[in-house]
PDB file of C-alpha atoms and ligand atoms in Angstrom:
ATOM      1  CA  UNK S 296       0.000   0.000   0.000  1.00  0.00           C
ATOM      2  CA  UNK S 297       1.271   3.372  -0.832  1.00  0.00           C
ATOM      3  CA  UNK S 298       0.418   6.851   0.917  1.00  0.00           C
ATOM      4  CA  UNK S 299      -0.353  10.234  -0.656  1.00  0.00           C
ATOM      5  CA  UNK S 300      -0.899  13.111   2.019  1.00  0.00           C
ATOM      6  CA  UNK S 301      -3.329  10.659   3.812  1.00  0.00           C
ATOM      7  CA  UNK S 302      -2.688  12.096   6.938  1.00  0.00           C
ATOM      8  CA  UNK S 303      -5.725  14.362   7.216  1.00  0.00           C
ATOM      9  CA  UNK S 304      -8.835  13.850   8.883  1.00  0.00           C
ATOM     10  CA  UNK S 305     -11.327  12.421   7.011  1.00  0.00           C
ATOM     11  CA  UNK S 306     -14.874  13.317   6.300  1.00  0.00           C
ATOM     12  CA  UNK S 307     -15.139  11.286   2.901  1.00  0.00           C
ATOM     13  CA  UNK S 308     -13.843   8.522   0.799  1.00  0.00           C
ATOM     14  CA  UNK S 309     -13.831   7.550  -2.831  1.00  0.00           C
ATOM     15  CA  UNK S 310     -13.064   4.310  -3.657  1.00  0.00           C
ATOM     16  CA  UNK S 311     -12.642   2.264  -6.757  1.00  0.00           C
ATOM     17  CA  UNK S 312     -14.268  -0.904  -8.019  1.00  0.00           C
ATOM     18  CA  UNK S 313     -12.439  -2.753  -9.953  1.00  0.00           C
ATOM     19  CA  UNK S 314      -9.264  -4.518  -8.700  1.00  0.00           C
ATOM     20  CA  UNK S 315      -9.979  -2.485  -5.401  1.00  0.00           C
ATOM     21  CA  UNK S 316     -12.701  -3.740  -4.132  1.00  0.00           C
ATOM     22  CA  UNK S 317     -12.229  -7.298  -5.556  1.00  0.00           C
ATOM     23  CA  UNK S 318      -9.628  -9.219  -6.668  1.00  0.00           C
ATOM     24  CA  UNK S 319     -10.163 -11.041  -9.873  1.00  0.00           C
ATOM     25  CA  UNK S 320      -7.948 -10.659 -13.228  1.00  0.00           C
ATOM     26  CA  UNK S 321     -10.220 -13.149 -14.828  1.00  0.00           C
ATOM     27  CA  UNK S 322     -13.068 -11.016 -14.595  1.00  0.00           C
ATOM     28  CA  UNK S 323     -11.089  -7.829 -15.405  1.00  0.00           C
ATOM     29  CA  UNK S 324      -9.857  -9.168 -18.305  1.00  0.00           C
ATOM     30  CA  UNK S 325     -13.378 -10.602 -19.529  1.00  0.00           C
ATOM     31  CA  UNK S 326     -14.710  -7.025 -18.878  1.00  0.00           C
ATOM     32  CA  UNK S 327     -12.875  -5.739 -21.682  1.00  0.00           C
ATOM     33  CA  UNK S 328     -13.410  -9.065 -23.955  1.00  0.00           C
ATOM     34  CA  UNK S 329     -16.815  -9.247 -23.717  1.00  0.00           C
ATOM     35  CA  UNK S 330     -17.249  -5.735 -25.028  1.00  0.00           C
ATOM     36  CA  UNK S 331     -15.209  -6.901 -27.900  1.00  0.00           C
ATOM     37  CA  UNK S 332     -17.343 -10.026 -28.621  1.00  0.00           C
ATOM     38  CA  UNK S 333     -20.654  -7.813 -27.983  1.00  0.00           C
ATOM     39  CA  UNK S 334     -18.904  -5.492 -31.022  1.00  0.00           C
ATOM     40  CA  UNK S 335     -17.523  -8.358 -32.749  1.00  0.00           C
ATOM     41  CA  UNK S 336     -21.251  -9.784 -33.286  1.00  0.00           C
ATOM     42  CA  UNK S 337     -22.621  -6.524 -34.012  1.00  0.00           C
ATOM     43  CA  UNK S 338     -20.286  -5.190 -36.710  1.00  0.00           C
ATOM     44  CA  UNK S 339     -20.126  -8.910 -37.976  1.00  0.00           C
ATOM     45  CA  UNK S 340     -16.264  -9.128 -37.614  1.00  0.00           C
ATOM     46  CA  UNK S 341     -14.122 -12.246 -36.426  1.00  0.00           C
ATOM     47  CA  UNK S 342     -13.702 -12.187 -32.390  1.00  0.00           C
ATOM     48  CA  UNK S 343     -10.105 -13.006 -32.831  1.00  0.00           C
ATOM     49  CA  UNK S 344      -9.396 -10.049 -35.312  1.00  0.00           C
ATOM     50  CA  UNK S 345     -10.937  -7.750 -33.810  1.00  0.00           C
ATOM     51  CA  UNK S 346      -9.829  -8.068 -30.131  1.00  0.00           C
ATOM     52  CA  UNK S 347      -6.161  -8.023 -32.351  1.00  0.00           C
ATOM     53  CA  UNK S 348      -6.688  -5.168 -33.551  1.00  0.00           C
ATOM     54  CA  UNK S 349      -7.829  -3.109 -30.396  1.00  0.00           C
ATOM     55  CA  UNK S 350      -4.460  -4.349 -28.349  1.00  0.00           C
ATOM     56  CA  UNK S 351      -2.793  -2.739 -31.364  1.00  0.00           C
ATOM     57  CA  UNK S 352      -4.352   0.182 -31.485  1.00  0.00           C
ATOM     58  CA  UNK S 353      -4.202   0.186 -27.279  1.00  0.00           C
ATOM     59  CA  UNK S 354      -0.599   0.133 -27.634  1.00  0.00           C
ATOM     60  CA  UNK S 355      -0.425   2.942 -30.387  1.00  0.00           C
ATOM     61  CA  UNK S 356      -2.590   5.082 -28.132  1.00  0.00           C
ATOM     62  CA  UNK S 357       0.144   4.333 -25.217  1.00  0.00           C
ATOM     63  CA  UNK S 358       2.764   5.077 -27.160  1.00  0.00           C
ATOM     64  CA  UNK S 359       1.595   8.430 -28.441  1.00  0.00           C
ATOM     65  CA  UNK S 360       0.595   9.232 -25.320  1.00  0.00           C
ATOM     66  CA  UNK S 361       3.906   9.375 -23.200  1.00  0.00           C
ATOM     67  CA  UNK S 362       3.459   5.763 -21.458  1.00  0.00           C
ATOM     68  CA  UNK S 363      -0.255   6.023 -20.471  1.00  0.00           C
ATOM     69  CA  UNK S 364      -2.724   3.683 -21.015  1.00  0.00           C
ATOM     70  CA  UNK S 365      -6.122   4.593 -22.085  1.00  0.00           C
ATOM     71  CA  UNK S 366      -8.660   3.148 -20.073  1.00  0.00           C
ATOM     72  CA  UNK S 367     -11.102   1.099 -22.456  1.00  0.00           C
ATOM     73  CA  UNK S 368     -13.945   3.377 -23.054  1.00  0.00           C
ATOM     74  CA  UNK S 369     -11.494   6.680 -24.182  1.00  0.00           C
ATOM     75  CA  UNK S 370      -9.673   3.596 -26.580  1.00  0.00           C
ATOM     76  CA  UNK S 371     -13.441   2.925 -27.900  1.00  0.00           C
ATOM     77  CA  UNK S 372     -13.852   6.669 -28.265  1.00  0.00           C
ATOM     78  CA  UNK S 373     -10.888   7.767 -29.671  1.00  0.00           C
ATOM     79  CA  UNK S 374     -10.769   4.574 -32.230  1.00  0.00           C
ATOM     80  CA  UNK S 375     -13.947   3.573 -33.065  1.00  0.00           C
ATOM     81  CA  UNK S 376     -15.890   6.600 -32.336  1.00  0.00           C
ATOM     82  CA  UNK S 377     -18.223   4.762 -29.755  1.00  0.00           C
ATOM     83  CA  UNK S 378     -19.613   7.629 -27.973  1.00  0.00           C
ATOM     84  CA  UNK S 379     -19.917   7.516 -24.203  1.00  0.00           C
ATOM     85  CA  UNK S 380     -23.573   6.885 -23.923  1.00  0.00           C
ATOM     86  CA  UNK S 381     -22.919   3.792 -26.242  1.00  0.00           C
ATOM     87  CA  UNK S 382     -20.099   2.540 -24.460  1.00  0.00           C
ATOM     88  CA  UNK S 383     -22.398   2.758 -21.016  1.00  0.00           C
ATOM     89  CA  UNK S 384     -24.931   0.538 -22.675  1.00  0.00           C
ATOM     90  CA  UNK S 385     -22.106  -1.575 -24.314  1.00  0.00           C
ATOM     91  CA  UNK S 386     -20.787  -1.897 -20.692  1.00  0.00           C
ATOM     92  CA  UNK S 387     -24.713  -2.501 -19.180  1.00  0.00           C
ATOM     93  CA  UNK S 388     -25.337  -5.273 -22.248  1.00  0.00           C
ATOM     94  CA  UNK S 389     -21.587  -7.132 -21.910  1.00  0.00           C
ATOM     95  CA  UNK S 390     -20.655  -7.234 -18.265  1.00  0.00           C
ATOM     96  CA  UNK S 391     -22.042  -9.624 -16.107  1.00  0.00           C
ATOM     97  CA  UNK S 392     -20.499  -9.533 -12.728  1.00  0.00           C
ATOM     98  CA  UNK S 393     -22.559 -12.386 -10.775  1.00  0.00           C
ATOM     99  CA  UNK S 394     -20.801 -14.382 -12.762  1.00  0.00           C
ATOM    100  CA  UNK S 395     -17.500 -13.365 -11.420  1.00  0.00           C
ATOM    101  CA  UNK S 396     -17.670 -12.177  -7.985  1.00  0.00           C
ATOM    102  CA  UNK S 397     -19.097 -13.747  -4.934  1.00  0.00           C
ATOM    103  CA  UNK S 398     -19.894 -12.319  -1.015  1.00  0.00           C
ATOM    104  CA  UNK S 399     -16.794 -11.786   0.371  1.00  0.00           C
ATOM    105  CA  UNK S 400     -17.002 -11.612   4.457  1.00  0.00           C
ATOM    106  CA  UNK S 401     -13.220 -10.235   4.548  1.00  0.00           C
ATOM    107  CA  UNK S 402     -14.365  -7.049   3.025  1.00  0.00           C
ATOM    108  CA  UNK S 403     -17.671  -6.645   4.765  1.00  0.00           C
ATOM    109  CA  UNK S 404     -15.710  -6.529   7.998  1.00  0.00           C
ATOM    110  CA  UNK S 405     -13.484  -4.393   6.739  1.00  0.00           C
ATOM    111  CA  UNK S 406     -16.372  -1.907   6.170  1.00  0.00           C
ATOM    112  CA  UNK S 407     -17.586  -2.661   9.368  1.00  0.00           C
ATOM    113  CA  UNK S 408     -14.716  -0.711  10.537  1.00  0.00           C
ATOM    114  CA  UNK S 409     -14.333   1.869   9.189  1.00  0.00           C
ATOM    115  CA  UNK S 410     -16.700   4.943  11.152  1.00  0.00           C
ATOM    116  CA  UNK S 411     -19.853   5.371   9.880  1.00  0.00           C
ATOM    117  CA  UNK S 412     -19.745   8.913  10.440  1.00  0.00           C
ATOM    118  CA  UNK S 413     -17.336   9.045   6.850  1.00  0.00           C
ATOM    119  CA  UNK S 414     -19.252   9.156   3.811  1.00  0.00           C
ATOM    120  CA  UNK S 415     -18.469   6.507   0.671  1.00  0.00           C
ATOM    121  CA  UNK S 416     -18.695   7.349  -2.621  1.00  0.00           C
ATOM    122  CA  UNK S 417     -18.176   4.828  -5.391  1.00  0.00           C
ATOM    123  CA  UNK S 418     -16.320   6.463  -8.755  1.00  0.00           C
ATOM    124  CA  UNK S 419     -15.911   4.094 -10.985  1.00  0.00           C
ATOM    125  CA  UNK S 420     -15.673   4.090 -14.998  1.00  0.00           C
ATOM    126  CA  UNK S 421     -18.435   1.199 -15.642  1.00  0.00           C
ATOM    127  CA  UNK S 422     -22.195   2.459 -15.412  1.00  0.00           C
ATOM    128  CA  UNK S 423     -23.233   2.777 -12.270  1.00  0.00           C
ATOM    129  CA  UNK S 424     -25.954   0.103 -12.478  1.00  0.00           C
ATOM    130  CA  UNK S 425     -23.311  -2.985 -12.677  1.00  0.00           C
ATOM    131  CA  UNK S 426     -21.136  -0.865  -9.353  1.00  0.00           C
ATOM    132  CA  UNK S 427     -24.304  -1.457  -7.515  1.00  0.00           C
ATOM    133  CA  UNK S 428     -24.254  -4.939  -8.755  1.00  0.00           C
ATOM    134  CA  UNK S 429     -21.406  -5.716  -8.042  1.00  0.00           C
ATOM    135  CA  UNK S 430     -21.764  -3.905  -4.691  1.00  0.00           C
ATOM    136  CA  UNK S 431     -24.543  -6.078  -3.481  1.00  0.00           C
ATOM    137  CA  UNK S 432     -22.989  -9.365  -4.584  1.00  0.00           C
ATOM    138  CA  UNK S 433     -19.807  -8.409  -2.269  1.00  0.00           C
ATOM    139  CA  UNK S 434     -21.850  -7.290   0.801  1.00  0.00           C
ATOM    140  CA  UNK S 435     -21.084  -3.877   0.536  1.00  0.00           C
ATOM    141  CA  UNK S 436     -23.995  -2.303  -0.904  1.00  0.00           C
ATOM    142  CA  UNK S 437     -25.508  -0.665   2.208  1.00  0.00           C
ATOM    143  CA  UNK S 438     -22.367   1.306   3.219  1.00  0.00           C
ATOM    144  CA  UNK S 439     -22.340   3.393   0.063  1.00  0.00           C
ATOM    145  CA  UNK S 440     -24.555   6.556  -0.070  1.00  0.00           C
ATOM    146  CA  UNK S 441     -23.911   7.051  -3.636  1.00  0.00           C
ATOM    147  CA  UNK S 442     -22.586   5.468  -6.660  1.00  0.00           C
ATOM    148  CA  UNK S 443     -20.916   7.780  -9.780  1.00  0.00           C
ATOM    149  CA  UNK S 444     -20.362   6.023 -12.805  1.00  0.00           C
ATOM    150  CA  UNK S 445     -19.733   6.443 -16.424  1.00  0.00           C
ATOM    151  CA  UNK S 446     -23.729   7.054 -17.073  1.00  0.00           C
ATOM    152  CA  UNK S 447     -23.732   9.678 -14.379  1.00  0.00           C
ATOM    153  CA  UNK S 448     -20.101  11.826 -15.658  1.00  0.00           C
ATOM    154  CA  UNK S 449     -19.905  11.004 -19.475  1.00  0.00           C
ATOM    155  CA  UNK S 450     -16.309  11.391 -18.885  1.00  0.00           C
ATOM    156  CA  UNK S 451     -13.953   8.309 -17.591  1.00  0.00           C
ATOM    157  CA  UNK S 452     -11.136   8.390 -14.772  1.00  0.00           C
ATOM    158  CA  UNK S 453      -8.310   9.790 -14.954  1.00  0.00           C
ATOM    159  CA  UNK S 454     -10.653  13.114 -16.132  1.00  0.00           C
ATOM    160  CA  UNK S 455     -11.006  15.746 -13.682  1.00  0.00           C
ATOM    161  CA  UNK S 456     -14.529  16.197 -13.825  1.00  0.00           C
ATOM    162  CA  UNK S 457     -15.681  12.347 -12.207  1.00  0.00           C
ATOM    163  CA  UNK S 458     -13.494  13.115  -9.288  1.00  0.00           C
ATOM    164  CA  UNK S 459     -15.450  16.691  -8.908  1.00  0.00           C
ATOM    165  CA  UNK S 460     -18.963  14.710  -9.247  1.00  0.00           C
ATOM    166  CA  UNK S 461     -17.976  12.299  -6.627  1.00  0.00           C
ATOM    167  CA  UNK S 462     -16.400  15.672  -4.350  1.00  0.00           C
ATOM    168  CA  UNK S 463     -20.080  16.884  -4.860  1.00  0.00           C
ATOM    169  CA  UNK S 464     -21.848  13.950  -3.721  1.00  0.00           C
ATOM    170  CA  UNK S 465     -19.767  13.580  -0.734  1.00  0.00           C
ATOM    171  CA  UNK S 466     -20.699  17.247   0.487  1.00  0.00           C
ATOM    172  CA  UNK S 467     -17.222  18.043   1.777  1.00  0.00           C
ATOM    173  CA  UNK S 468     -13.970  19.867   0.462  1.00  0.00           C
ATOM    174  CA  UNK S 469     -11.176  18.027  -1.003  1.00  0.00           C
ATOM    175  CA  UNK S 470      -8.745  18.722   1.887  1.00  0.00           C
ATOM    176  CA  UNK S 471     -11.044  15.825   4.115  1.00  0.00           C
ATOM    177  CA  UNK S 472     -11.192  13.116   1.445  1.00  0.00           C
ATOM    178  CA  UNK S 473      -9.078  10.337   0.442  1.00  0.00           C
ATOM    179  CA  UNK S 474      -9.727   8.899  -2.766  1.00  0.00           C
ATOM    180  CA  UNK S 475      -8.785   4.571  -2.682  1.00  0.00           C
ATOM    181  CA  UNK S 476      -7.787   3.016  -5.497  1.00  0.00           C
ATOM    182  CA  UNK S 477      -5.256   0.333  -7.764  1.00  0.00           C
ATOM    183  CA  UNK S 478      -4.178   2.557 -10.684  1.00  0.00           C
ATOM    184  CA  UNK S 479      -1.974   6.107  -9.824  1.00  0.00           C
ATOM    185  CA  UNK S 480      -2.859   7.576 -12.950  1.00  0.00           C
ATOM    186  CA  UNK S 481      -6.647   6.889 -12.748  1.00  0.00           C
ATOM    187  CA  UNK S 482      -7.221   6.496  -9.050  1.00  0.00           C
ATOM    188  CA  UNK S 483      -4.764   8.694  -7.251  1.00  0.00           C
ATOM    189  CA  UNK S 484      -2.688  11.508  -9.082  1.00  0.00           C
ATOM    190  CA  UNK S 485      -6.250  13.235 -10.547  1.00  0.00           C
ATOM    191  CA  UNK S 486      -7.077  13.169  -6.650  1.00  0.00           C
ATOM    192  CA  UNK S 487      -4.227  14.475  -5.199  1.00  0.00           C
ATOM    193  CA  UNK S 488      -4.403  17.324  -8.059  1.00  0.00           C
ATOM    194  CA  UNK S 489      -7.830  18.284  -6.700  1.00  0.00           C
ATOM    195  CA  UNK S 490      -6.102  18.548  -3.203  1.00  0.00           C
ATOM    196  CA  UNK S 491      -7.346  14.917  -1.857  1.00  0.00           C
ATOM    197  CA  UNK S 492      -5.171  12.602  -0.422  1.00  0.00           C
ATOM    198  CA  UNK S 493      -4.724   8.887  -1.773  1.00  0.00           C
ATOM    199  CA  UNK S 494      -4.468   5.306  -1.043  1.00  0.00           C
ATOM    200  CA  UNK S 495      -2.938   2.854  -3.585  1.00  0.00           C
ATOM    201  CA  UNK S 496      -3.765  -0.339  -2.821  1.00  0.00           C
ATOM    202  CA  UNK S 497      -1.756  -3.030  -4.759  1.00  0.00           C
ATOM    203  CA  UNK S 498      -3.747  -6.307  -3.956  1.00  0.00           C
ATOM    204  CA  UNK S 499      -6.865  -6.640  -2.204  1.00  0.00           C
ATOM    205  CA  UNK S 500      -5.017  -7.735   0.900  1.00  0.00           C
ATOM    206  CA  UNK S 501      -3.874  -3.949   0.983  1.00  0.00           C
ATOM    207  CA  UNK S 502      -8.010  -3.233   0.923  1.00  0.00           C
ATOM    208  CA  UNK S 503      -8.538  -5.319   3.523  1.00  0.00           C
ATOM    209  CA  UNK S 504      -6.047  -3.422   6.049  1.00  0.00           C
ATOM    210  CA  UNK S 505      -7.652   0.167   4.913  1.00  0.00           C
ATOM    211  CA  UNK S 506      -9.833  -0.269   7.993  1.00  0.00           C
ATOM    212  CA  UNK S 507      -6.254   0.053  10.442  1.00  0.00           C
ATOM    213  CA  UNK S 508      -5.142   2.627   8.335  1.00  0.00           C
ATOM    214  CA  UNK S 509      -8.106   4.825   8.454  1.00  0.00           C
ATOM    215  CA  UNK S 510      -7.863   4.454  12.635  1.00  0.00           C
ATOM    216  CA  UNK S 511      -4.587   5.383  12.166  1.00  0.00           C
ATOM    217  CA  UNK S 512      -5.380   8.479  10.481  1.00  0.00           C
TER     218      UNK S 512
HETATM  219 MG1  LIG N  17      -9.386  -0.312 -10.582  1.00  0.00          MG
END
């Protein structure tokens, strides 16, 4: 787990889904296939050439872009000219995350621990209607006021603007919020640029010590 100005006190919390709240590269992986099989069937183009040809074009946008990767739904919009709204119902009509993820009592407690008193927002780039999913299936549904996904910002993490949607729901000022996620350039540097502190986690096993480093804090 890695630190950025966490030491604050803390009113609010963003975390991220994927890879944050669960651990599962199967699943992550299949999130981004089974877009390209839903487009695959649609546009009537082999599965196999297709997904070849978005890892190429992935890696062109990386390497025009300093090192970064895209995340999926800027690669659909930048080479295929899927719009956001389409890639929210692309996302709603591909991803199907009881097949993936299952209750897991290690988190729950987790949550459990961490004070009541500090609001949770969910920002996450998938539409907000497979977060809550995938939410419920965990166990963690009921400690999240709010969820802010791709339907609700049109824009996708690292963008400025879904962080200052999720600052909004929360109700407080950066300076009291932490934002928790696996990725620095999509979880954490956008944050701290906004004035919020970060937590990297790097497995889930960092997630499920968040709850001793929140008491810390
Ligand atoms: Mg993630």
């Amino acid at each position: 787990v890695q630190l950025f100005s966490a030491d604050r006190e803390v009113k609010g919390l963003i975390f991220d889904m994927d890879s944050t709240l669960y651990e599962n590269p199967d699943y992550a992986a299949d999130q981004l296939d089974s877009q390209i099989r839903v487009l695959a069937l649609r546009w009537q183009r082999n599965v196999d050439t297709l997904r070849k040809e978005v890892y190429r074009r992935q890696a062109e946008w990386t390497s025009s872009h300093g090192g970064r990767k895209p995340s999926f739904g800027n690669l659909l919009l930048d080479s295929y000219g899927i719009s956001i709204e389409e890639s929210v119902k692309l996302r709603e009509e591909a991803i199907e995350p009881e097949r993936w993820l299952g209750r897991d009592e290690k988190l729950v407690s987790v949550f459990q621990r961490i004070r009541p008193d500090i609001e949770k927002v969910l920002l996450t780039n998938n539409p907000s209607s497979i977060a809550r999913r995938s939410l419920r299936i965990l166990g963690v549904d009921n400690f999240f006021s709010k969820v802010v996904g791709l339907d609700t910002t049109l824009v996708s993490k690292p963008h400025a603007k879904a962080f200052i949607m999720a600052l909004d729901k929360l109700g407080v000022g950066p300076q009291y919020v932490l934002s928790i996620g696996d990725r620095w350039e999509v979880d954490i540097e956008p944050a701290l640029a906004l004035g919020m502190g970060g937590i990297l986690v790097e497995s889930i096993e960092d997630t499920y010590c968040l709850a001793d480093f929140l008491a810390k804090s």
